């Protein structure tokens, strides 16, 4: 009996050691509970995630050596047309969902007013949305968010902290894009507060100032990223017609450049797609909901969380024109 007990103890020790040696990050779920979208492993995971995963696998016994930095950098090609299209379509979803979240609260004008009554005694002199936006961007700056050409802060860069993380390896053919400092966030903010919020929100105050401001920040950042993604779109378009663009650039022909940048047929398709998404995302889904069908009657538009027609107008009047300004 004692010999059997000894054998059992030895067997358990061997199994335990084997389990400890075999457990690695690769065996864990790809999405951590409560981690949000950024915690999920997807086909479009960031290069930062690749670097972290490569470092982990390198530390595991018998693991295959990761590719060097230059190889990993080449994998993440922002100028690939398929990647650009997929990114722009995904950004439509992000913008629409954020607008739907903001639309649940009233306009809440005090969050945009410096020295509003609800801020008395807080030491905050600027408007609450701008204050909270600056605090948020200070945190994101440490995570090197604003080292990417399509990520532009609303806060002046000299007021933001330096990144804590080391810089990413950038492909040689894209390095110069980092030096392009086109930032039209002041226009985006003014149009958001003065036009977009009144389009989607009921007038008045509901006291939900904190929640409204948080939704504002998420929406502003999503719209800004979509518009400043024009940096990559412009470079891709230039590479497809270098002679035509070079001639117009040397001549300083801004109108000619804008005409060459414009593809009316594609813009119309984008607007229609956004309206269809707003129709699908903006209604209460039931078993008999018809997501595909004729245009929504005018009298029924008020039943949607966001007006599908106005979402198309948002792209037609604001997002697409500002994107082309960036380009």
XYZ file of C-alpha atoms in Angstrom:
327
model
C 0.000 0.000 0.000
C 2.823 2.374 0.905
C 4.585 1.596 -2.403
C 1.354 2.316 -4.308
C 0.993 5.609 -2.414
C 4.558 6.616 -3.342
C 3.927 5.762 -7.007
C 0.708 7.822 -6.936
C 2.544 10.854 -5.482
C 5.292 10.572 -8.111
C 2.706 10.276 -10.898
C 0.835 13.367 -9.684
C 4.089 15.332 -9.506
C 4.964 14.364 -13.089
C 1.504 15.320 -14.390
C 1.598 18.637 -12.533
C 5.035 19.482 -13.917
C 3.914 18.576 -17.410
C 0.858 20.815 -17.136
C 2.900 23.753 -15.905
C 5.382 23.337 -18.748
C 2.651 22.978 -21.361
C 0.497 25.965 -20.410
C 1.328 29.019 -22.454
C -0.417 32.136 -23.661
C -1.266 30.275 -26.860
C -3.614 27.940 -24.936
C -5.566 30.787 -23.342
C -8.778 32.223 -24.866
C -8.092 34.863 -27.502
C -10.532 37.295 -25.836
C -10.141 38.130 -22.163
C -13.466 38.548 -20.401
C -14.347 42.210 -20.082
C -11.315 43.251 -22.117
C -13.312 44.825 -24.918
C -12.499 44.859 -28.608
C -8.811 45.594 -28.021
C -8.423 42.416 -25.956
C -9.518 40.163 -28.822
C -7.151 38.442 -31.223
C -8.338 39.143 -34.782
C -6.968 38.966 -38.288
C -6.371 42.735 -38.065
C -4.549 42.710 -34.720
C -2.125 45.575 -34.242
C 1.582 45.278 -34.892
C 2.085 45.965 -31.225
C 0.178 42.764 -30.454
C 2.344 40.855 -32.898
C 5.509 42.120 -31.262
C 4.279 41.212 -27.768
C 3.196 37.731 -28.937
C 6.507 37.201 -30.722
C 8.439 38.155 -27.590
C 6.385 35.702 -25.532
C 6.826 32.832 -27.981
C 10.568 33.474 -28.105
C 10.783 32.894 -24.365
C 9.089 29.489 -24.618
C 11.369 26.425 -24.904
C 11.453 25.067 -28.417
C 9.444 27.985 -29.825
C 10.131 29.083 -33.382
C 12.222 32.251 -33.606
C 10.041 35.293 -34.467
C 10.679 37.307 -37.636
C 12.841 40.379 -37.283
C 11.342 43.864 -36.963
C 11.564 44.657 -40.664
C 9.611 41.511 -41.598
C 6.885 42.300 -39.082
C 6.697 45.893 -40.265
C 6.129 44.805 -43.850
C 3.184 42.626 -42.775
C 1.216 45.701 -41.679
C 0.827 47.549 -44.990
C -1.464 50.516 -44.513
C -1.348 51.280 -48.233
C -2.780 47.956 -49.379
C -6.080 48.734 -51.104
C -7.843 45.773 -49.480
C -6.701 46.880 -46.054
C -7.795 50.481 -46.691
C -11.269 49.432 -47.828
C -11.757 47.027 -44.899
C -10.621 49.688 -42.437
C -12.943 52.373 -43.821
C -15.923 49.998 -43.727
C -15.143 48.984 -40.148
C -14.847 52.645 -39.156
C -18.392 53.217 -40.429
C -19.627 50.729 -37.832
C -17.631 52.379 -35.054
C -18.927 55.854 -35.908
C -22.557 54.735 -36.170
C -22.520 52.807 -32.892
C -20.923 55.747 -31.084
C -23.535 58.134 -32.503
C -26.291 55.781 -31.371
C -24.792 55.790 -27.861
C -24.639 59.602 -27.813
C -28.208 59.902 -29.154
C -29.664 58.316 -26.011
C -28.838 61.506 -24.092
C -30.147 64.991 -24.717
C -27.982 67.662 -26.275
C -26.733 68.805 -22.843
C -25.265 72.147 -23.933
C -23.558 72.815 -20.553
C -20.873 70.191 -21.351
C -19.688 72.452 -24.188
C -19.778 75.701 -22.192
C -16.686 76.950 -20.284
C -17.474 77.772 -16.665
C -20.829 75.944 -16.697
C -22.715 75.954 -13.412
C -22.221 72.227 -12.798
C -18.441 72.758 -12.866
C -18.394 75.322 -10.063
C -15.913 74.308 -7.381
C -14.198 71.694 -9.545
C -11.327 73.894 -10.677
C -12.197 73.166 -14.324
C -12.309 76.393 -16.311
C -12.703 75.052 -19.842
C -15.748 73.230 -21.156
C -16.162 69.764 -19.681
C -15.976 67.785 -22.953
C -12.670 69.455 -23.924
C -11.295 68.928 -20.415
C -12.179 65.232 -20.379
C -10.888 64.871 -23.939
C -7.515 66.311 -22.907
C -7.283 63.950 -19.923
C -8.129 60.971 -22.132
C -5.624 61.919 -24.812
C -2.872 62.309 -22.210
C -3.326 58.644 -21.302
C -3.532 57.530 -24.930
C -0.391 59.495 -25.798
C 1.583 57.329 -23.365
C 0.417 54.307 -25.353
C 1.926 55.953 -28.510
C -1.501 56.413 -30.104
C -0.513 59.662 -31.777
C 2.609 58.304 -33.467
C 0.400 56.873 -36.225
C -0.305 59.176 -39.206
C -4.075 58.663 -38.958
C -4.292 59.425 -35.224
C -4.431 63.141 -34.493
C -5.040 64.563 -30.998
C -7.424 67.423 -30.308
C -4.951 68.544 -27.639
C -1.790 70.357 -28.831
C 1.037 67.813 -29.006
C 3.331 69.924 -26.833
C 0.829 69.520 -23.990
C 0.781 65.727 -24.204
C 3.222 63.358 -22.465
C 5.761 61.352 -24.442
C 4.959 57.695 -25.243
C 5.969 55.162 -22.605
C 6.173 52.344 -25.157
C 9.027 52.198 -27.679
C 8.276 53.241 -31.239
C 7.020 50.733 -33.783
C 9.110 49.672 -36.747
C 7.763 51.481 -39.826
C 8.358 50.247 -43.390
C 10.817 52.444 -45.298
C 8.237 53.345 -47.940
C 5.918 54.764 -45.255
C 8.291 56.540 -42.895
C 7.797 59.930 -44.486
C 4.050 59.725 -43.755
C 4.880 60.257 -40.080
C 6.245 63.696 -40.893
C 2.933 64.823 -42.439
C 1.294 67.002 -39.813
C -2.174 67.609 -41.234
C -4.592 68.052 -38.344
C -8.078 69.499 -38.877
C -9.542 68.463 -35.530
C -10.562 72.049 -34.786
C -12.971 71.857 -37.748
C -14.168 68.417 -36.711
C -14.884 69.552 -33.146
C -16.804 72.658 -34.243
C -18.914 70.717 -36.753
C -19.563 67.947 -34.230
C -20.790 70.288 -31.493
C -22.612 72.711 -33.793
C -24.111 70.344 -36.379
C -23.843 66.629 -35.617
C -25.013 66.675 -31.989
C -28.152 68.727 -32.841
C -28.894 66.248 -35.647
C -28.924 63.191 -33.391
C -29.929 64.456 -29.928
C -33.117 65.898 -28.498
C -32.843 69.443 -27.234
C -32.556 70.115 -23.504
C -30.604 68.838 -20.503
C -31.084 65.496 -18.781
C -28.299 65.917 -16.221
C -26.263 63.104 -17.770
C -23.302 65.403 -18.367
C -20.599 62.834 -17.619
C -22.115 60.136 -19.821
C -22.752 62.579 -22.669
C -19.146 63.850 -22.530
C -17.723 60.304 -22.549
C -19.825 59.495 -25.639
C -18.633 62.750 -27.213
C -15.000 61.725 -26.777
C -15.478 58.287 -28.326
C -17.408 59.753 -31.256
C -14.973 62.609 -31.863
C -12.009 60.234 -31.875
C -13.758 57.823 -34.272
C -14.724 60.585 -36.712
C -11.246 62.140 -36.503
C -9.557 58.813 -37.242
C -11.839 58.227 -40.252
C -11.149 61.667 -41.686
C -7.380 61.634 -41.084
C -7.207 58.178 -42.653
C -7.240 60.278 -45.807
C -3.446 60.409 -45.387
C -3.218 56.756 -46.414
C -5.977 57.061 -49.010
C -4.178 59.976 -50.675
C -0.867 58.123 -50.812
C -2.545 55.061 -52.297
C -4.313 57.204 -54.929
C -1.072 59.004 -55.744
C 0.748 55.727 -56.321
C -1.979 54.600 -58.703
C -1.639 57.777 -60.846
C 1.755 59.329 -60.025
C 2.213 61.257 -63.279
C -1.221 62.922 -63.177
C -0.911 63.928 -59.520
C 2.684 65.121 -59.864
C 1.719 67.428 -62.731
C -1.149 68.966 -60.721
C 0.967 69.292 -57.562
C 3.771 71.095 -59.372
C 1.236 73.444 -60.955
C -0.386 74.130 -57.577
C -3.744 73.184 -59.074
C -5.836 72.444 -55.974
C -9.093 72.270 -57.910
C -7.555 69.788 -60.341
C -6.235 67.671 -57.468
C -9.663 67.658 -55.787
C -11.320 66.633 -59.052
C -8.844 63.775 -59.515
C -9.315 62.664 -55.902
C -13.101 62.547 -56.268
C -14.836 59.341 -57.289
C -18.528 60.226 -57.230
C -19.677 56.652 -57.856
C -17.708 55.285 -54.889
C -18.895 58.129 -52.652
C -22.518 57.361 -53.544
C -22.003 53.690 -52.662
C -20.481 54.654 -49.300
C -23.418 56.942 -48.464
C -25.975 54.259 -49.369
C -24.106 51.651 -47.309
C -24.030 53.961 -44.289
C -27.771 54.620 -44.596
C -28.491 50.892 -44.762
C -26.335 50.252 -41.708
C -28.034 53.064 -39.794
C -31.400 51.547 -40.703
C -30.311 48.125 -39.414
C -28.444 49.283 -36.304
C -30.907 52.023 -35.380
C -34.089 49.999 -34.968
C -35.347 47.592 -32.362
C -34.852 44.145 -33.891
C -37.779 41.734 -33.598
C -38.474 38.388 -35.204
C -40.409 40.037 -38.040
C -38.040 42.996 -38.591
C -37.304 43.636 -42.253
C -33.762 44.933 -42.585
C -33.800 44.892 -46.376
C -36.603 46.596 -48.224
C -37.839 49.918 -49.585
C -36.679 53.287 -48.272
C -37.882 54.210 -44.802
C -40.981 56.476 -44.958
C -40.376 59.995 -43.666
C -42.944 59.620 -40.872
C -41.114 56.558 -39.490
C -37.610 58.082 -39.303
C -38.236 59.378 -35.772
C -38.601 55.786 -34.560
C -34.931 55.053 -35.219
C -32.137 55.603 -32.693
C -30.409 57.729 -35.328
C -32.005 59.048 -38.489
C -30.653 56.964 -41.441
C -31.114 59.887 -43.844
C -29.091 62.172 -41.591
C -26.345 59.556 -41.289
C -26.038 59.602 -45.066
C -25.997 63.397 -44.920
C -23.254 63.217 -42.278
C -21.017 61.385 -44.733
C -22.069 63.474 -47.735
C -21.741 66.902 -46.104
C -19.031 66.413 -43.469
C -16.964 63.220 -43.388
C -16.257 62.757 -47.102
C -15.497 66.456 -47.823
C -13.195 66.745 -44.779
C -11.434 63.507 -45.736
C -10.735 64.959 -49.176
C -9.439 68.145 -47.532
C -6.924 65.988 -45.665
C -6.026 64.154 -48.879
